[in-house]
PDB file of C-alpha atoms in Angstrom:
ATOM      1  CA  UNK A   1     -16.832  -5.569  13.651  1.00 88.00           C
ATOM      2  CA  UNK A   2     -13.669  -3.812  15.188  1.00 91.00           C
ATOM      3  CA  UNK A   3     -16.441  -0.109  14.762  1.00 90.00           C
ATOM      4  CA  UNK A   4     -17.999  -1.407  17.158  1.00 93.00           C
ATOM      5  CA  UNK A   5     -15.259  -2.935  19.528  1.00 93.00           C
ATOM      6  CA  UNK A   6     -14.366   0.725  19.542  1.00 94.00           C
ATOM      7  CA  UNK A   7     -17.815   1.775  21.424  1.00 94.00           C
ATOM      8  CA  UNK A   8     -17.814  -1.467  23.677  1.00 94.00           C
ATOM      9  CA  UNK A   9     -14.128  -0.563  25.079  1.00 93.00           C
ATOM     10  CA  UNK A  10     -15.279   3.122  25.457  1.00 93.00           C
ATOM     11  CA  UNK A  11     -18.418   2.124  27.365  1.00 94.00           C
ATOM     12  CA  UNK A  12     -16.116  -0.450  29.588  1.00 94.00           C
ATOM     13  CA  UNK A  13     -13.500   2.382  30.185  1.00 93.00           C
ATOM     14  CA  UNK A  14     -15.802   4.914  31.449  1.00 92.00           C
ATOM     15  CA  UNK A  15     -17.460   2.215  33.629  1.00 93.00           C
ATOM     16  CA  UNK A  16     -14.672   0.861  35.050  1.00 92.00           C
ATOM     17  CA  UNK A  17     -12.591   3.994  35.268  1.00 92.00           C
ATOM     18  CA  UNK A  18      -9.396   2.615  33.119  1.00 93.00           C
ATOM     19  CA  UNK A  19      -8.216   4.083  29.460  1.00 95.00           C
ATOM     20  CA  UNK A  20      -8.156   3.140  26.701  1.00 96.00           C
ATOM     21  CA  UNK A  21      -6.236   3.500  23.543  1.00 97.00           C
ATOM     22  CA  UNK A  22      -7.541   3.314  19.843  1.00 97.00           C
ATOM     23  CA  UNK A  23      -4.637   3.325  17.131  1.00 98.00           C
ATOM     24  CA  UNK A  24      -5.052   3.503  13.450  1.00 98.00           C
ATOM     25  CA  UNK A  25      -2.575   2.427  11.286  1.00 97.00           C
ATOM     26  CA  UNK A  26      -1.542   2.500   7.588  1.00 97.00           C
ATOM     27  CA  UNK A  27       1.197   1.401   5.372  1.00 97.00           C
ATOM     28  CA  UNK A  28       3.460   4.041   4.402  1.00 97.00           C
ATOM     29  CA  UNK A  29       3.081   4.385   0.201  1.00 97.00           C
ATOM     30  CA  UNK A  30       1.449   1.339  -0.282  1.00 97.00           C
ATOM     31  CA  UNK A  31       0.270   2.166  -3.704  1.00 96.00           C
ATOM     32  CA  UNK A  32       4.211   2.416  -4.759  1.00 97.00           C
ATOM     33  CA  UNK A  33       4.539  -1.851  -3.129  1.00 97.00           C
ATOM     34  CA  UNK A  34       1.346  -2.576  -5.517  1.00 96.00           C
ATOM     35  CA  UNK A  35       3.017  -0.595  -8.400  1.00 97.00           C
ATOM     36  CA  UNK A  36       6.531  -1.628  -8.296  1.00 96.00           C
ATOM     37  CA  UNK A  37       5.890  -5.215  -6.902  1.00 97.00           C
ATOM     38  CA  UNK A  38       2.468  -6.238  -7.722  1.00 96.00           C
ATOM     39  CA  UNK A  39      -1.165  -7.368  -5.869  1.00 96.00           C
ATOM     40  CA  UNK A  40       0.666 -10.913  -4.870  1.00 96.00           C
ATOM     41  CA  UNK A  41       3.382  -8.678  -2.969  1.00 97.00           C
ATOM     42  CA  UNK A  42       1.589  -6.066  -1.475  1.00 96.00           C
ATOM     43  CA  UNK A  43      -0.644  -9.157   0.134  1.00 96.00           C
ATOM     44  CA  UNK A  44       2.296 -10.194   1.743  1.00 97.00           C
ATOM     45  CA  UNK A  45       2.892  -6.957   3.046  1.00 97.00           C
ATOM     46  CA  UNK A  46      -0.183  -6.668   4.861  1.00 96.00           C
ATOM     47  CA  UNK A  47       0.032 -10.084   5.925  1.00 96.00           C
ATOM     48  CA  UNK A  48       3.203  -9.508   7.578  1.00 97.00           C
ATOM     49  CA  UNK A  49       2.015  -6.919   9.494  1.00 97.00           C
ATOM     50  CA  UNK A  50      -0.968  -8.237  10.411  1.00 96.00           C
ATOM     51  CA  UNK A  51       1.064 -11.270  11.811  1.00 97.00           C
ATOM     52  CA  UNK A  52       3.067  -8.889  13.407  1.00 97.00           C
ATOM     53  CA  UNK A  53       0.137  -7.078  15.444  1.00 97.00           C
ATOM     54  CA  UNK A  54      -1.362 -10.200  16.783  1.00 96.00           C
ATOM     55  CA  UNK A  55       2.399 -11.540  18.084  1.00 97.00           C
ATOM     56  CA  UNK A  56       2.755  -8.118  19.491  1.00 97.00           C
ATOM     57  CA  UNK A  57      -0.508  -7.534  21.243  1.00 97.00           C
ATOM     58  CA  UNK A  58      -2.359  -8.552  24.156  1.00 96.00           C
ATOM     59  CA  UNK A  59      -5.028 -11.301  23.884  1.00 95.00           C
ATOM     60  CA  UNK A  60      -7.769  -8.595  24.823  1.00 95.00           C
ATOM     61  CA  UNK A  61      -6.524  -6.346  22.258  1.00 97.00           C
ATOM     62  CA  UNK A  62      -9.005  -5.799  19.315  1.00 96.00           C
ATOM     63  CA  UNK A  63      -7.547  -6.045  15.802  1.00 96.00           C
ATOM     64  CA  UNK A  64      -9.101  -5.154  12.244  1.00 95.00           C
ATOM     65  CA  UNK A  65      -8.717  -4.148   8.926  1.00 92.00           C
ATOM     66  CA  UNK A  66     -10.082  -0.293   8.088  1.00 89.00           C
ATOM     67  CA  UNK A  67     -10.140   0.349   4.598  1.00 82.00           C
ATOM     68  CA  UNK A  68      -7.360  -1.150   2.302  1.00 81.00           C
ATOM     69  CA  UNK A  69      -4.055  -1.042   3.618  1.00 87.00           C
ATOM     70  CA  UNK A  70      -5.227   0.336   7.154  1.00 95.00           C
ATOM     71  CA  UNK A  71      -5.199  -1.388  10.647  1.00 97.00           C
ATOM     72  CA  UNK A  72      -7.945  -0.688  13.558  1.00 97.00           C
ATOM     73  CA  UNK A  73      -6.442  -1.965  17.028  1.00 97.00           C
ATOM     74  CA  UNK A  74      -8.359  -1.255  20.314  1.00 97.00           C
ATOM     75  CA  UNK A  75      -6.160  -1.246  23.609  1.00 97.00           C
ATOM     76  CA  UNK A  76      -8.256  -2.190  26.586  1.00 96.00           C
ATOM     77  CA  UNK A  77      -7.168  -0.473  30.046  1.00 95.00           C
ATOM     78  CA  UNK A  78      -3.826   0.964  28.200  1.00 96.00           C
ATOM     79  CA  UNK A  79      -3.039   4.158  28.482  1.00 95.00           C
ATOM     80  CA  UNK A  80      -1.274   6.596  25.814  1.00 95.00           C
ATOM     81  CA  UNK A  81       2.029   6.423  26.608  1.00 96.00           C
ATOM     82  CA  UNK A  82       2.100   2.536  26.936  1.00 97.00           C
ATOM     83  CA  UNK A  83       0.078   2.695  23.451  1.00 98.00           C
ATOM     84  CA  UNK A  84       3.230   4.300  21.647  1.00 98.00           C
ATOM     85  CA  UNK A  85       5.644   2.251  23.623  1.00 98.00           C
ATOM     86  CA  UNK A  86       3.770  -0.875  22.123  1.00 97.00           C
ATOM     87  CA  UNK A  87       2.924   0.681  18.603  1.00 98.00           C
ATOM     88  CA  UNK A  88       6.213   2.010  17.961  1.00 98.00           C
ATOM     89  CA  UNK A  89       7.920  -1.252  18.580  1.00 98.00           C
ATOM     90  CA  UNK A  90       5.451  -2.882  16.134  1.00 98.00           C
ATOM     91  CA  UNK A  91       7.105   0.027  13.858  1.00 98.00           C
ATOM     92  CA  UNK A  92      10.303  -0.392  14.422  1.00 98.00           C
ATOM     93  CA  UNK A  93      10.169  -4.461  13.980  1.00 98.00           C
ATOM     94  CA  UNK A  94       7.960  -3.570  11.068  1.00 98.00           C
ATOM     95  CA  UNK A  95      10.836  -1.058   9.332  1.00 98.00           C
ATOM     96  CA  UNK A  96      13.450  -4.274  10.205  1.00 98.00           C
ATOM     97  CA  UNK A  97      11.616  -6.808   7.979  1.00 98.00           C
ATOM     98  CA  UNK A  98      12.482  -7.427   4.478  1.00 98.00           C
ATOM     99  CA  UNK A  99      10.384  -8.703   1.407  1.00 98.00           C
ATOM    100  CA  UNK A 100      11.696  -9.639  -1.508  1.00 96.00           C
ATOM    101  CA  UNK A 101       9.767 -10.379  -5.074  1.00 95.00           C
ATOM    102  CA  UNK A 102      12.324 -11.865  -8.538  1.00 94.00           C
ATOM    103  CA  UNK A 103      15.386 -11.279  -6.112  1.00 96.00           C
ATOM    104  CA  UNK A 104      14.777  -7.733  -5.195  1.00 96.00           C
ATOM    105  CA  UNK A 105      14.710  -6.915  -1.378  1.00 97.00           C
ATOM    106  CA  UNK A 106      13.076  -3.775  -0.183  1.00 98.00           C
ATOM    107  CA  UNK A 107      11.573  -3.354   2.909  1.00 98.00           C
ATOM    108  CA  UNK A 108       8.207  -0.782   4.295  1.00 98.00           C
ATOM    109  CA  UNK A 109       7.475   1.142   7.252  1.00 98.00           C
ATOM    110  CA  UNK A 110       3.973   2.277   8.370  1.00 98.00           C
ATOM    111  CA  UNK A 111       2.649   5.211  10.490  1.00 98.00           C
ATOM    112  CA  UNK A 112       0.416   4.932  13.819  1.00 98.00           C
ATOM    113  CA  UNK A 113      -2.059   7.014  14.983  1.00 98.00           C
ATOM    114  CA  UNK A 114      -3.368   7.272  18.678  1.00 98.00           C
ATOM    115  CA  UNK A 115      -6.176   8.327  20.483  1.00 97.00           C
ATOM    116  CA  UNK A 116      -7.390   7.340  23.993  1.00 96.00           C
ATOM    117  CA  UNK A 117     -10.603   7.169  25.943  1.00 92.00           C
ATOM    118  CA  UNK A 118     -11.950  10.074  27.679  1.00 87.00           C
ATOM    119  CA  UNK A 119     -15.021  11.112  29.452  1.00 80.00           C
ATOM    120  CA  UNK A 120     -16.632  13.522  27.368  1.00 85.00           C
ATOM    121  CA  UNK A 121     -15.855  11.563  23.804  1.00 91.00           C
ATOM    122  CA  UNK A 122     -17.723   9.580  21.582  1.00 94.00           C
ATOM    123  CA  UNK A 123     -16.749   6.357  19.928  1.00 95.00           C
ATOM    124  CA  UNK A 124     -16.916   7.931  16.667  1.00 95.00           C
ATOM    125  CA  UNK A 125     -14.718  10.988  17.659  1.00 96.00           C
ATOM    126  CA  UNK A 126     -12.076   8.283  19.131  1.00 96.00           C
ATOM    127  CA  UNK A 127     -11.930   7.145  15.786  1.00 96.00           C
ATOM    128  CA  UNK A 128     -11.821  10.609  14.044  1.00 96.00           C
ATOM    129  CA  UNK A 129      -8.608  11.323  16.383  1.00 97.00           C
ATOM    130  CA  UNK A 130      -6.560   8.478  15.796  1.00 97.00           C
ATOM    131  CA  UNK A 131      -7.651   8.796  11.955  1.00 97.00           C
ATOM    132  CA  UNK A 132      -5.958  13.047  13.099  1.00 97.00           C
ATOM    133  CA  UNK A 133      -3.704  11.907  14.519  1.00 98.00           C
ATOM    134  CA  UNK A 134      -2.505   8.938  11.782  1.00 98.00           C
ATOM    135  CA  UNK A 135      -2.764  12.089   9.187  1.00 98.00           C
ATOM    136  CA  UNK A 136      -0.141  13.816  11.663  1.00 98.00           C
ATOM    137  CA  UNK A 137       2.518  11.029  11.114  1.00 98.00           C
ATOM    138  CA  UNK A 138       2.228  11.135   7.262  1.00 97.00           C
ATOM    139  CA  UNK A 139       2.542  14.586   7.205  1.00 97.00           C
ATOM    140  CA  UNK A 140       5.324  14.852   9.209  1.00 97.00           C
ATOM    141  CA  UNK A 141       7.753  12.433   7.127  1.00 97.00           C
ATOM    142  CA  UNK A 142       5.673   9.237   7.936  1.00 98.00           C
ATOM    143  CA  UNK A 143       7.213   5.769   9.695  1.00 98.00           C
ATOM    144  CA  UNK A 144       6.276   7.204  13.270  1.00 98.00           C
ATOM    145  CA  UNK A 145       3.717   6.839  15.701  1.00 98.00           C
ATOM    146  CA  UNK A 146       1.668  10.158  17.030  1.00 98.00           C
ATOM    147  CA  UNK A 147      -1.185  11.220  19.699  1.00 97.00           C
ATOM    148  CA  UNK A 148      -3.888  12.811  19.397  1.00 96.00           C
ATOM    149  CA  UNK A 149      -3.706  16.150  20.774  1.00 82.00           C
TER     150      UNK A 149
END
C-alpha cells in the first residue's frame, strides 16, 4: 500500500541521513473530462498519466493511486528541488498530450504537490503537506507543481 511506502521511506531517510520527497498529484477538473467525454475517456486519462509516471520515474520510486483521480509517488533519497524538476516535467509532458473521443481533441493538465522528509515529521504529516501543498497549486490557477512550506 503506497500509505505505508510513505512511513518505510521516512524511517529509511532518517536512518540513512538522505531526503526524501512525497508528491501528491491530481488531475486538474477531472469531473469536467467525465462530464464532457465520458467514464471510457476519463480512464484513458488516468491511464496516460499513470504511464507517464512510471516512464518518468526511478525504479525505486513508489507509485499509487489516492482517491479517484489522485496520484501518491514516494521519491527515495531526492530532495525538493530535484522533486519539482522531475514532477514538473511529468507536467509539462502531461499538458503536451492530446486525447481525443468522436473526433474531438482536447488535452488536461494536472497539479503536484510536494513535501519532503524531515526529522521531526511524521509519515502522516508528510502526507498532510503534500495534500497542502497540492491544495496550493489548485488555488493558485492549477497545472503547476508547489512545496510545502
Amino acid at each position: 500500500d503506497i500509505k505505508e511506502q510513505v512511513a518505510i521511506e521516512l524511517e529509511r531517510a532518517l536512518r540513512g541521513g538522505s531526503q526524501a520527497s512525497v508528491v501528491m498529484l491530481d488531475i486538474d477538473h477531472f469531473k469536467k473530462v467525465n462530464d464532457s467525454y465520458g467514464h471510457p475517456a476519463g480512464d484513458n486519462v488516468i491511464r496516460a498519466l499513470a504511464n507517464l509516471l512510471r516512464q518518468r520515474l526511478r525504479r525505486v520510486d513508489s507509485l499509487g493511486r489516492y482517491g479517484g483521480e489522485e496520484f501518491l509517488a514516494v521519491l527515495p533519497e531526492c530532495p525538493p528541488e530535484q522533486a519539482q524538476r522531475i514532477i514538473d516535467e511529468i507536467r509539462q509532458r502531461f499538458a503536451d498530450l492530446r486525447f481525443i473521443v468522436e473526433g474531438t481533441e482536447f488535452a488536461v493538465t494536472l497539479s503536484a504537490g510536494i513535501s519532503c522528509t524531515d526529522a521531526d515529521i511524521s509519515a502522516s504529516e508528510l502526507l498532510e503537506r503534500a495534500d497542502r501543498a497540492l491544495y496550493a497549486a489548485k488555488e493558485s490557477g492549477r497545472d503547476r507543481v508547489c512545496q510545502a512550506d
